[in-house]
Structure formats: C-alpha cells, structure tokens
Short mmCIF file of C-alpha atoms in Angstrom, two decimals:
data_model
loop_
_atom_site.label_atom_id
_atom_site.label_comp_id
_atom_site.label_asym_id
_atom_site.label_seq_id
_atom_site.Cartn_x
_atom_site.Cartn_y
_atom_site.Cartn_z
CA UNK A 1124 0.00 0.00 0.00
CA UNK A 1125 1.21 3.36 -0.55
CA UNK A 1126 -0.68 6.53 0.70
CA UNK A 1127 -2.90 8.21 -2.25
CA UNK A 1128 -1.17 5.54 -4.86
CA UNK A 1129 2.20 8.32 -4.52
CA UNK A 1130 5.27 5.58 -4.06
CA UNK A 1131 7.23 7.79 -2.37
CA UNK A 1132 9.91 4.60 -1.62
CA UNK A 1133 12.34 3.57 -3.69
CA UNK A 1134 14.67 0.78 -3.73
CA UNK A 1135 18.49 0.51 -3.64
CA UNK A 1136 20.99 -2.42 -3.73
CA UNK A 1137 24.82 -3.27 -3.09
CA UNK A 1138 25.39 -6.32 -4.36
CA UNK A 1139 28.85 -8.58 -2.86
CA UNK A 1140 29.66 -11.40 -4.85
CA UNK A 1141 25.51 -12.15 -5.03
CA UNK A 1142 25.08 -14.71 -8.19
CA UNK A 1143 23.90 -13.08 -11.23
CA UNK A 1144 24.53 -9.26 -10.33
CA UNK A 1145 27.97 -7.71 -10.93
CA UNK A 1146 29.22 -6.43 -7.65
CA UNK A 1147 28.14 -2.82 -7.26
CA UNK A 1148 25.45 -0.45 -6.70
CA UNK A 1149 22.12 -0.29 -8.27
CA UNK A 1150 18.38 1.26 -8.32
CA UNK A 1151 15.69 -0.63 -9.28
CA UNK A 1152 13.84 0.78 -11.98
CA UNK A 1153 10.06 -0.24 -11.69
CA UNK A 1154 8.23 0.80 -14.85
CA UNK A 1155 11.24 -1.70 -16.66
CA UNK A 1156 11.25 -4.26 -14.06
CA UNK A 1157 15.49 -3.98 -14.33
CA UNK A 1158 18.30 -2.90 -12.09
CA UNK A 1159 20.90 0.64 -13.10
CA UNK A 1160 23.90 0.34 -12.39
CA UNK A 1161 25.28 3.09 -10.91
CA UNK A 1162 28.18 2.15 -9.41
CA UNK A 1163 30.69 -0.66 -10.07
CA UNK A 1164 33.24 -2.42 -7.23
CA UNK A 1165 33.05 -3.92 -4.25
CA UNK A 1166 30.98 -1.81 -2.40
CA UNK A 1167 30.01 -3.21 0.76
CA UNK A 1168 33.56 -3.47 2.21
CA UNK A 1169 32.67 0.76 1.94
CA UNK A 1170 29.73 0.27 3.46
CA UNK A 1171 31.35 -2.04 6.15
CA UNK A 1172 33.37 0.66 6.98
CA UNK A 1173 31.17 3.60 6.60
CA UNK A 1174 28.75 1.72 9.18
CA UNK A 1175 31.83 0.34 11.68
CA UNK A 1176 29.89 -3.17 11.22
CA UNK A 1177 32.19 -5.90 9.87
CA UNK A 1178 29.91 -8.80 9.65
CA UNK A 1179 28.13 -6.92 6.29
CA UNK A 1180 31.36 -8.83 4.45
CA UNK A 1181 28.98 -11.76 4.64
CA UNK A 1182 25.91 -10.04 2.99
CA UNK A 1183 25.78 -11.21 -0.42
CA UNK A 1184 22.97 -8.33 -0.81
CA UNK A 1185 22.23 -5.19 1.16
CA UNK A 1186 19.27 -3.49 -0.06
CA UNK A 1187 18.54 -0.02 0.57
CA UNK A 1188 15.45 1.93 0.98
CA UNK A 1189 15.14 5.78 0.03
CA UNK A 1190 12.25 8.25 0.15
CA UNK A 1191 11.09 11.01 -2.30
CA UNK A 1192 9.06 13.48 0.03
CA UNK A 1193 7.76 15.45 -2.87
CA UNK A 1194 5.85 12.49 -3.92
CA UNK A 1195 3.98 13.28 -1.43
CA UNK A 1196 4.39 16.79 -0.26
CA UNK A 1197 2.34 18.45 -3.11
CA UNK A 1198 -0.86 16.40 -1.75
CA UNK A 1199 -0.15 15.88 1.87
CA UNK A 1200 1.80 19.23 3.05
CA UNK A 1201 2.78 18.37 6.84
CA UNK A 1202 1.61 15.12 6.57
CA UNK A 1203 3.96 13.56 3.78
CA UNK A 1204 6.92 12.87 6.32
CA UNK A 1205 4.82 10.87 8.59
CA UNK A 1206 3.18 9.08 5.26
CA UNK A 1207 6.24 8.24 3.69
CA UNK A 1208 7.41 6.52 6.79
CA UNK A 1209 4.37 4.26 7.07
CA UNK A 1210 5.00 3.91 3.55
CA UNK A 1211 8.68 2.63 4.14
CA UNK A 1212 7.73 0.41 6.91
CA UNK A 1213 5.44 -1.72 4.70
CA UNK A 1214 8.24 -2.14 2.23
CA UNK A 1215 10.63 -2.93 4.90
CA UNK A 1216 8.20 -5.14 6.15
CA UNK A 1217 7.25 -6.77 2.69
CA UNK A 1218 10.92 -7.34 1.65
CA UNK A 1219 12.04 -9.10 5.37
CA UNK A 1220 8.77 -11.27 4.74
CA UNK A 1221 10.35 -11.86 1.31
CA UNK A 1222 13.87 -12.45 2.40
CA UNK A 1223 12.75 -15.13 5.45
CA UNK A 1224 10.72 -16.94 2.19
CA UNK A 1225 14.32 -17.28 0.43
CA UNK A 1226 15.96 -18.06 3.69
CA UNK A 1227 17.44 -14.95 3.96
CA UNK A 1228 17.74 -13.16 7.41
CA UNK A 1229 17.88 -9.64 7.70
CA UNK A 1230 18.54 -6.64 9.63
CA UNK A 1231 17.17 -2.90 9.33
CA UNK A 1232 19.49 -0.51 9.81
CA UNK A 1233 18.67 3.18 10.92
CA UNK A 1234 21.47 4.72 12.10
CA UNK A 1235 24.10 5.93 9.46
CA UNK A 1236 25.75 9.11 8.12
CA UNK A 1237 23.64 10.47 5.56
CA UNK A 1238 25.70 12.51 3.25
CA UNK A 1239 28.42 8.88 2.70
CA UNK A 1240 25.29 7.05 2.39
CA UNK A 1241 24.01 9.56 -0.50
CA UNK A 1242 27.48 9.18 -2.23
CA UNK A 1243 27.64 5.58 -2.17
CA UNK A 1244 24.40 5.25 -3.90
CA UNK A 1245 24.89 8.45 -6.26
CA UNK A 1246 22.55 10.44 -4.84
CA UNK A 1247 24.23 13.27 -3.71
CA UNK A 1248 22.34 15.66 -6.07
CA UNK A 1249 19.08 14.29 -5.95
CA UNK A 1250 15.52 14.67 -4.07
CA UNK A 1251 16.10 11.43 -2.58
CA UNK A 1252 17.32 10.69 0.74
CA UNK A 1253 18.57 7.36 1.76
CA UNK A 1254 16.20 5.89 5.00
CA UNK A 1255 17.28 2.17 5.68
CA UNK A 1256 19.50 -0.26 5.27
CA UNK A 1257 18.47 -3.83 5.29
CA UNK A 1258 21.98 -6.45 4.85
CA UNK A 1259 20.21 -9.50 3.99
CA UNK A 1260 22.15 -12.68 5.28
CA UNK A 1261 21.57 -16.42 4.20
CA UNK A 1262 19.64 -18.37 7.42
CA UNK A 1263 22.77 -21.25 6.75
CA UNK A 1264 25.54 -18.66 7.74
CA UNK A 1265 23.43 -16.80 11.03
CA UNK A 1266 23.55 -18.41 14.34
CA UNK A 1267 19.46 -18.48 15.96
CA UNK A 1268 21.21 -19.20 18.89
CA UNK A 1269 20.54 -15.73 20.99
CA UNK A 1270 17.18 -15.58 19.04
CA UNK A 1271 15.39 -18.91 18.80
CA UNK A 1272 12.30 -17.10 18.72
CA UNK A 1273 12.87 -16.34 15.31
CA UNK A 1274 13.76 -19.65 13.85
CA UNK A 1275 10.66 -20.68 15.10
CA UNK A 1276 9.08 -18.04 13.94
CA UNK A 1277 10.17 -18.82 10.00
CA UNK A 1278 9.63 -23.18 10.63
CA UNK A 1279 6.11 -21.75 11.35
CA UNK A 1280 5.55 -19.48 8.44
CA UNK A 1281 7.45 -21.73 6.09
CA UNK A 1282 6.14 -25.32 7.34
CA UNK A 1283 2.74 -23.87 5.37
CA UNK A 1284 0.71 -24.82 8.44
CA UNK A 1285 -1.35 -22.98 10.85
CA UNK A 1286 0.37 -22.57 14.24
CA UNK A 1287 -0.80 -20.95 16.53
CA UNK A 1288 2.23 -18.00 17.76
CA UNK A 1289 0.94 -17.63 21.17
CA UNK A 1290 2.66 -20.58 22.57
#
C-alpha cells in the first residue's frame, strides 16, 4: 500500500559477490522491471566501513530503501513525512517477509551518516534521501542461537501450516 497511490519509496541495492549481479550499486527501476547500475566495485567493504559493522562482508545483498518526500508533499503538506514513513515500513516489512521466504535473514538498519550514504548510492544531487539499510544474510551462515524465537518463527511461516504464535 502506498498513501494516495504516490510511491514515495524507492529501492536501492549493493550487491557482494551475489550470483547473477555484478558487484556494485544499483536502483531498481520499476516501470522496466530492471536494475541501473550506478556504481561498479566492491561496495560493501565501503559500506562495512562507513557503518563500523564488519559482519556486512557476509551479505551477499544489502538493499537499501530511500524516500522522495515530494511524492507526497504536493498532496499531503505536513503530513507527507509521517506518510512516507508508514510507507517505508510496509516495504521494509514486505521485503524481510520476502527475504525469510528465500531463507534470507535480515537486519534494518537506521542509524548511518547520511551525506556517505548519498554518495555511495549516487545520490548526492538528488531529491532522494537514503532511509534504511536492510543487509540480507543467508539463514545457513546466522547463528538463531541468541534468538530462537525467530527460527521458530520462519519453521512456522514456512512449514505452510497454521500454528498458533501464542505458545
């Protein structure tokens, strides 16, 4: 869902060593279904350092959401931060759902210096502003030990029965 049909989210990756995609980062263009390239290397040992988090080195993909505001500014005035937030969320929330189906964990990730971020991704000059990171991380190289919750979480969702979550 996106408020008034406006998108205001789009979507960024960095791919490392992920099969099929050239190492680099890209935006995914909807309307064509593709990825742009808009950056070539290997990216994510920048990001590694950029974020002081060492363990992205095993994220074959780290996808990044970003926000246009005057997507929804022109309809929603003081209103269109708050919407594109709920809007991100739901994409957040669609992708992790989407990432557990592949056996992919993943992490969201808030807290990063903006104006490295924008370079990284080429989008220093632009409306957009970068909003989340999300590393994605294959379930066979995570340790569910200090979570177990959540690998029982995903047997449940994946086992295609109904459980019930309470218990």
């Amino acid at each position: 869902p996106s408020s008034g049909n406006l998108h205001p989210t789009e979507l960024h990756l960095v791919s490392n060593n992920f099969p099929g995609i050239e190492n680099g980062a890209y935006h995914y263009l909807v309307k064509e279904h593709a990825l742009e390239l808009r950056a070539k290397g290997q990216l994510v040992d920048m990001l590694s350092e950029l974020l002081s988090m060492p363990e992205l080195a095993d994220s074959p993909l780290v996808l990044v959401l970003s926000s246009i505001f005057w997507r929804e500014a022109w309809k929603y005035r003081d209103r269109a931060y708050r919407y594109c937030q709920l809007d991100l969320g739901h994409a957040a929330a669609a992708l992790s759902l989407s990432a557990a189906a592949r056996s992919f964990a993943c992490r969201l990730i808030g807290e990063f210096p903006d104006r490295q971020m924008q370079e990284l991704l080429g989008l220093e000059d632009s409306d957009e502003k970068t909003m989340l990171i999300i590393p994605l991380y294959p379930f066979s190289k995570i340790s569910f030990s200090d979570k177990p919750a959540s690998k029982q979480a995903v047997s449940r969702f994946s086992s295609g029965k109904q459980t019930d979550l309470t218990k």
